[in-house]
Short mmCIF file of C-alpha atoms in Angstrom, two decimals:
data_model
loop_
_atom_site.label_atom_id
_atom_site.label_comp_id
_atom_site.label_asym_id
_atom_site.label_seq_id
_atom_site.Cartn_x
_atom_site.Cartn_y
_atom_site.Cartn_z
CA MET A 1 4.23 10.06 -6.82
CA LEU A 2 1.58 7.33 -6.52
CA THR A 3 1.49 3.68 -7.07
CA VAL A 4 -1.51 3.33 -6.53
CA ASP A 5 -3.78 3.90 -10.43
CA PHE A 6 -7.27 5.55 -8.32
CA SER A 7 -8.12 5.46 -11.69
CA ARG A 8 -8.22 1.55 -11.68
CA PHE A 9 -9.16 1.85 -8.03
CA PRO A 10 -12.11 4.92 -8.27
CA LEU A 11 -12.19 6.79 -4.58
CA ALA A 12 -15.41 8.66 -3.26
CA PRO A 13 -15.98 11.93 -1.69
CA GLY A 14 -16.24 10.41 1.77
CA ASP A 15 -15.41 7.14 1.44
CA ARG A 16 -13.55 6.83 4.99
CA VAL A 17 -9.73 5.14 3.79
CA LEU A 18 -7.09 3.78 5.98
CA ASP A 19 -3.81 4.64 4.97
CA LEU A 20 -1.85 1.89 6.67
CA GLY A 21 1.71 1.88 7.03
CA CYS A 22 1.41 5.62 5.82
CA GLY A 23 5.03 6.40 5.38
CA ALA A 24 5.36 10.16 4.07
CA GLY A 25 2.03 10.29 3.43
CA ARG A 26 1.50 10.10 -0.36
CA HIS A 27 -1.51 8.22 -0.75
CA ALA A 28 -3.24 9.92 2.38
CA PHE A 29 -3.02 13.13 0.77
CA GLU A 30 -4.45 11.94 -2.18
CA CYS A 31 -7.37 10.62 -0.97
CA TYR A 32 -7.78 13.59 1.19
CA ARG A 33 -7.75 15.94 -1.42
CA ARG A 34 -10.21 13.68 -3.31
CA GLY A 35 -13.07 14.65 -0.20
CA ALA A 36 -12.49 11.00 1.34
CA GLN A 37 -12.09 10.59 5.52
CA VAL A 38 -8.51 9.39 5.85
CA VAL A 39 -6.94 7.92 8.51
CA ALA A 40 -2.97 7.67 8.04
CA LEU A 41 -1.41 5.56 10.50
CA ASP A 42 2.06 4.42 11.12
CA GLN A 43 4.31 2.69 13.48
CA ASN A 44 6.98 5.64 12.95
CA GLY A 45 5.85 8.97 15.52
CA GLU A 46 8.03 11.17 13.38
CA GLU A 47 6.70 10.91 10.09
CA ILE A 48 2.87 10.99 11.30
CA ARG A 49 4.35 14.48 13.19
CA GLU A 50 4.93 15.27 9.65
CA VAL A 51 2.03 14.22 8.08
CA ALA A 52 -0.26 16.03 10.63
CA LYS A 53 1.74 19.03 9.82
CA TRP A 54 1.21 18.47 5.82
CA PHE A 55 -2.54 17.49 6.04
CA ALA A 56 -3.34 20.55 8.36
CA ALA A 57 -1.11 22.63 5.67
CA MET A 58 -3.85 21.42 2.95
CA GLU A 59 -6.88 22.38 5.53
CA GLU A 60 -5.83 25.89 5.30
CA ALA A 61 -4.49 26.05 1.95
CA GLY A 62 -8.13 24.34 0.90
CA GLU A 63 -6.90 21.93 -0.66
CA ALA A 64 -9.75 19.49 0.07
CA PRO A 65 -13.17 20.21 -0.46
CA ALA A 66 -15.80 20.15 1.99
CA GLY A 67 -16.71 16.78 4.18
CA ALA A 68 -13.21 15.37 3.67
CA SER A 69 -11.71 14.97 6.89
CA ALA A 70 -7.78 14.03 7.86
CA THR A 71 -5.69 12.34 11.02
CA ALA A 72 -2.29 11.08 11.29
CA MET A 73 -2.02 8.51 13.98
CA GLU A 74 1.11 5.81 15.62
CA GLY A 75 -0.59 2.49 14.97
CA ASP A 76 0.34 -1.48 15.25
CA ALA A 77 -0.38 -3.22 11.62
CA LEU A 78 -1.39 -6.24 13.86
CA ASN A 79 -2.80 -4.65 16.14
CA LEU A 80 -5.29 -2.06 14.54
CA PRO A 81 -6.91 0.73 16.90
CA PHE A 82 -10.20 0.62 15.29
CA PRO A 83 -13.82 -1.85 15.68
CA ASP A 84 -14.79 -3.97 12.35
CA ASP A 85 -15.85 -3.43 9.35
CA SER A 86 -14.64 0.63 10.25
CA PHE A 87 -13.48 1.67 6.51
CA ASP A 88 -14.09 1.79 2.93
CA VAL A 89 -11.21 1.73 1.36
CA VAL A 90 -7.90 0.27 3.08
CA ILE A 91 -4.48 1.23 1.01
CA ILE A 92 -0.60 -0.79 2.47
CA SER A 93 1.78 0.59 0.05
CA GLU A 94 5.25 -1.08 0.45
CA VAL A 95 4.56 -2.17 3.58
CA MET A 96 4.02 -6.13 4.02
CA GLU A 97 7.45 -6.70 2.43
CA HIS A 98 8.79 -5.42 5.89
CA ILE A 99 6.45 -7.70 8.44
CA PRO A 100 7.00 -11.31 9.22
CA ASP A 101 3.48 -11.99 10.21
CA ASP A 102 1.95 -10.77 6.44
CA LYS A 103 -0.94 -13.26 6.75
CA GLY A 104 -1.48 -11.12 10.29
CA VAL A 105 -1.54 -8.00 8.76
CA LEU A 106 -3.70 -9.15 5.81
CA ALA A 107 -6.19 -10.74 8.55
CA GLU A 108 -6.52 -7.16 10.43
CA MET A 109 -7.15 -5.37 6.99
CA VAL A 110 -9.64 -7.79 6.26
CA ARG A 111 -11.45 -6.95 9.94
CA VAL A 112 -11.39 -3.63 9.45
CA LEU A 113 -12.51 -3.44 6.39
CA ARG A 114 -16.25 -3.55 5.14
CA PRO A 115 -18.37 -6.00 3.17
CA GLY A 116 -17.63 -4.88 -0.27
CA GLY A 117 -15.32 -2.67 0.50
CA ARG A 118 -12.02 -2.32 -1.25
CA ILE A 119 -7.59 -2.39 -0.71
CA ALA A 120 -5.38 -2.08 -2.43
CA VAL A 121 -1.73 -3.62 -1.59
CA THR A 122 1.58 -2.81 -3.64
CA VAL A 123 4.87 -4.42 -2.71
CA PRO A 124 8.12 -4.38 -4.46
CA ARG A 125 8.34 -6.65 -7.65
CA TYR A 126 9.95 -10.34 -7.98
CA GLY A 127 12.60 -9.78 -10.99
CA PRO A 128 13.56 -5.92 -10.34
CA GLU A 129 14.04 -6.39 -6.40
CA LYS A 130 15.87 -9.52 -6.77
CA VAL A 131 18.37 -7.63 -8.78
CA CYS A 132 18.38 -5.08 -6.07
CA TRP A 133 19.32 -7.89 -3.46
CA ALA A 134 21.91 -9.50 -5.64
CA LEU A 135 23.50 -5.53 -6.13
CA SER A 136 23.60 -4.90 -2.59
CA ASP A 137 23.18 -6.52 0.81
CA ALA A 138 23.03 -3.28 2.55
CA TYR A 139 19.84 -2.64 0.36
CA HIS A 140 17.99 -5.27 2.39
CA GLU A 141 20.16 -6.26 5.52
CA VAL A 142 19.40 -3.58 7.78
CA ASP A 143 17.36 -2.77 10.90
CA GLY A 144 13.06 -3.17 9.40
CA GLY A 145 14.52 -3.38 5.94
CA HIS A 146 12.79 -5.83 3.29
CA ILE A 147 12.53 -9.20 4.48
CA ARG A 148 10.86 -11.03 1.74
CA ILE A 149 10.73 -10.91 -2.17
CA TYR A 150 6.67 -11.49 -3.20
CA ARG A 151 6.01 -13.70 -6.62
CA GLY A 152 2.68 -12.27 -7.94
CA ASP A 153 1.18 -15.32 -7.39
CA GLU A 154 2.27 -15.78 -4.01
CA LEU A 155 0.74 -12.06 -3.00
CA LEU A 156 -2.19 -13.32 -4.26
CA GLY A 157 -2.41 -16.36 -2.39
CA LYS A 158 -2.39 -14.91 0.66
CA MET A 159 -4.87 -12.04 0.02
CA ARG A 160 -7.17 -15.22 -1.43
CA GLU A 161 -6.57 -17.03 1.66
CA ALA A 162 -7.27 -13.68 3.61
CA GLY A 163 -10.71 -13.57 2.39
CA LEU A 164 -10.21 -11.66 -0.23
CA GLU A 165 -10.80 -11.57 -4.01
CA PRO A 166 -8.45 -9.18 -6.30
CA TYR A 167 -9.77 -7.77 -9.06
CA GLY A 168 -7.10 -6.07 -10.89
CA THR A 169 -2.85 -6.11 -10.94
CA HIS A 170 -0.71 -4.11 -12.73
CA HIS A 171 3.16 -2.84 -12.27
CA ALA A 172 4.05 0.94 -11.48
CA HIS A 173 7.57 3.20 -11.58
CA GLY A 174 9.54 1.07 -14.46
CA LEU A 175 11.79 3.87 -14.74
CA HIS A 176 12.79 3.99 -10.75
CA SER A 177 14.11 0.59 -11.13
CA PRO A 178 17.02 1.65 -12.80
CA TYR A 179 18.18 3.83 -10.31
CA TRP A 180 17.82 1.58 -7.57
CA TRP A 181 20.23 -0.61 -9.52
CA LEU A 182 22.38 1.86 -9.52
CA LYS A 183 22.24 3.31 -6.01
CA CYS A 184 23.27 -1.07 -5.01
CA ALA A 185 26.02 -1.18 -7.79
CA PHE A 186 27.17 2.45 -6.47
CA GLY A 187 26.54 1.87 -2.70
CA VAL A 188 22.64 2.83 -1.24
CA ASP A 189 24.65 5.74 1.14
CA ASN A 190 26.49 6.97 -1.66
CA ASP A 191 24.32 9.78 -3.39
CA LYS A 192 27.69 11.77 -5.14
CA ALA A 193 28.23 8.32 -7.07
CA LEU A 194 27.92 10.88 -10.99
CA PRO A 195 25.70 8.30 -12.47
CA VAL A 196 23.15 8.23 -9.97
CA GLN A 197 23.41 12.18 -9.35
CA ALA A 198 23.12 12.08 -12.52
CA TYR A 199 19.66 9.64 -13.16
CA HIS A 200 17.80 11.26 -9.71
CA LYS A 201 18.02 15.16 -11.54
CA LEU A 202 16.29 12.95 -14.31
CA LEU A 203 13.56 10.88 -12.22
CA VAL A 204 13.41 14.86 -10.36
CA TRP A 205 12.34 16.14 -13.46
CA ASP A 206 9.47 13.59 -14.60
CA ILE A 207 8.47 13.57 -11.31
CA MET A 208 8.54 17.35 -10.98
CA LYS A 209 7.59 18.03 -15.03
CA LYS A 210 5.31 14.89 -16.19
CA PRO A 211 7.21 15.27 -19.68
CA LEU A 212 4.95 13.24 -22.75
CA ALA A 213 8.01 11.35 -22.97
CA THR A 214 9.12 10.43 -19.63
CA ARG A 215 5.11 9.28 -19.51
CA LEU A 216 5.13 7.18 -22.89
CA ALA A 217 8.60 5.77 -21.68
CA GLU A 218 7.54 5.00 -17.98
CA ARG A 219 4.07 3.36 -19.39
CA ALA A 220 6.48 1.54 -22.06
CA LEU A 221 9.01 -0.16 -18.83
CA ASN A 222 6.25 -1.06 -16.41
CA PRO A 223 5.13 -4.22 -17.82
CA VAL A 224 9.12 -5.64 -17.99
CA ILE A 225 10.89 -3.27 -14.63
CA GLY A 226 7.70 -1.88 -12.78
CA LYS A 227 9.03 -2.08 -9.49
CA SER A 228 6.27 -2.50 -7.63
CA PHE A 229 3.40 -5.37 -7.95
CA VAL A 230 0.09 -3.43 -7.01
CA VAL A 231 -2.68 -5.71 -6.92
CA TYR A 232 -6.49 -4.32 -6.18
CA ALA A 233 -9.20 -6.50 -4.49
CA THR A 234 -12.48 -6.11 -2.65
CA LYS A 235 -14.30 -7.85 0.69
CA PRO A 236 -16.75 -10.52 -1.07
CA HIS A 237 -20.49 -9.42 1.48
CA LEU A 238 -20.98 -12.05 3.63
CA PRO A 239 -23.61 -14.79 2.46
CA GLN A 240 -27.47 -14.02 3.29
CA ALA A 241 -27.35 -17.86 4.70
CA ALA A 242 -24.96 -16.96 7.27
CA ALA A 243 -26.79 -13.65 8.71
CA ALA A 244 -29.87 -14.83 8.90
CA ASP A 245 -30.79 -16.04 12.18
CA PRO A 246 -31.88 -19.79 11.87
CA ALA A 247 -33.93 -20.23 15.08
CA THR A 248 -36.87 -18.70 14.89
CA THR A 249 -39.32 -15.36 12.93
CA GLU A 250 -40.24 -12.34 14.82
CA ALA A 251 -43.66 -14.10 15.03
CA GLY A 252 -41.93 -16.63 16.73
CA GLU A 253 -42.42 -19.32 13.68
CA PRO A 254 -39.92 -21.11 12.88
CA ALA A 255 -37.91 -19.38 9.97
CA ALA A 256 -37.55 -21.29 6.73
CA LYS A 257 -34.30 -22.35 5.91
CA ALA A 258 -31.98 -19.73 3.31
CA PRO A 259 -31.55 -21.84 -0.18
CA LYS A 260 -28.46 -23.09 -0.97
CA PRO A 261 -25.33 -21.25 -3.08
CA ALA A 262 -25.60 -22.25 -6.20
CA PRO A 263 -23.28 -24.98 -7.27
CA GLY A 264 -19.96 -23.11 -7.68
CA ALA A 265 -20.55 -19.74 -6.08
CA LYS A 266 -17.82 -17.82 -3.67
CA SER A 267 -19.07 -17.55 -0.62
CA GLY A 268 -17.64 -14.60 1.73
CA ALA A 269 -15.08 -14.76 4.37
CA LYS A 270 -16.09 -13.69 7.31
CA ALA A 271 -13.75 -11.08 8.73
CA PRO A 272 -11.14 -12.10 11.01
CA ALA A 273 -11.04 -11.98 14.57
CA LYS A 274 -9.25 -8.67 15.81
CA ASN A 275 -7.32 -10.37 18.31
CA ALA A 276 -6.29 -13.64 16.01
CA SER A 277 -3.28 -11.31 14.33
CA LYS A 278 -2.13 -9.56 17.29
CA THR A 279 1.93 -10.64 17.75
CA ALA A 280 4.62 -8.53 18.87
CA SER A 281 5.35 -7.72 15.96
CA LYS A 282 5.64 -3.95 15.14
CA THR A 283 5.42 -2.14 11.40
CA ALA A 284 8.90 -1.67 10.20
CA SER A 285 9.97 1.26 8.85
CA LYS A 286 9.35 2.07 5.02
CA ALA A 287 12.70 1.95 3.22
CA PRO A 288 15.26 -0.74 2.92
CA ALA A 289 18.42 1.26 3.83
CA GLN A 290 17.27 4.86 4.48
CA ARG A 291 13.99 6.78 3.96
CA ALA A 292 13.19 7.42 0.20
CA SER A 293 10.22 9.58 0.94
CA LYS A 294 11.18 12.37 3.17
CA ALA A 295 11.30 14.91 0.18
CA SER A 296 7.78 14.20 -2.02
CA ALA A 297 10.61 15.25 -4.88
CA LYS A 298 12.76 12.06 -4.35
CA PRO A 299 12.27 9.23 -6.55
CA SER A 300 10.53 6.25 -5.43
CA ALA A 301 12.27 2.43 -4.68
CA GLY A 302 8.86 1.67 -4.70
CA ALA A 303 9.46 1.73 -1.10
CA ALA A 304 8.53 5.33 -0.37
CA LYS A 305 4.86 6.35 0.82
#
């Protein structure tokens, strides 16, 4: 089950994609199927080994088109092992709410994203997440759990400060908020409560069969109680004035001064230096109490990868 809507976030065959904090790999797998050159990165070695196995199985089954490639690797979101401008697309889904230095993670993503590249960021939505926190401390007060709840304008502001230009937002997984409210009410580790079991069966049926009734219901619920908030943005190109050499032309003559930008024109942000965001923090595990993404049929908390 995907949080990023690829009809709003177009992906072309051959695009270089980084799925940062990939978890169980759901977005990485979809990008691979669409013909991208995918790198799935996470600090959880166990999950990365599972993602690598699935990549191999997909290749063997012929699920990816010719020219597509997929690599799974361990890594630190605050110190990415890639040169500047390495990727056309970066996806970070249900990760930033786990990381103390979220500005550092944004800086690293901007650094490795090429000018003109696209980024998708998803986090738990403020309203449904506040309900979960109110119902259960165990939902978030765990090692590697959620440490913040984003308001939409707060996330958009941080992305703009990092040099990104948001161009679209939406909410996702409206059917999943009630499930997590039930989990929090009956105990996040209590899968035997009858209301939790019944709702879980509904969600599995929805994920596997995709019936029209639940599709329409989720579409209606997403604007109201969608579990995830999704933002799409681009990294602007550097202005020509910054890229030009102001000293001399190749002929040795003084170079003409670049024209000043028109009033009101936006100036692109330079990619942050690689080491500017390096800290001791590591990308935390993805689920608030226990990983919701171990099986593709399990419902998402907006935190499943």
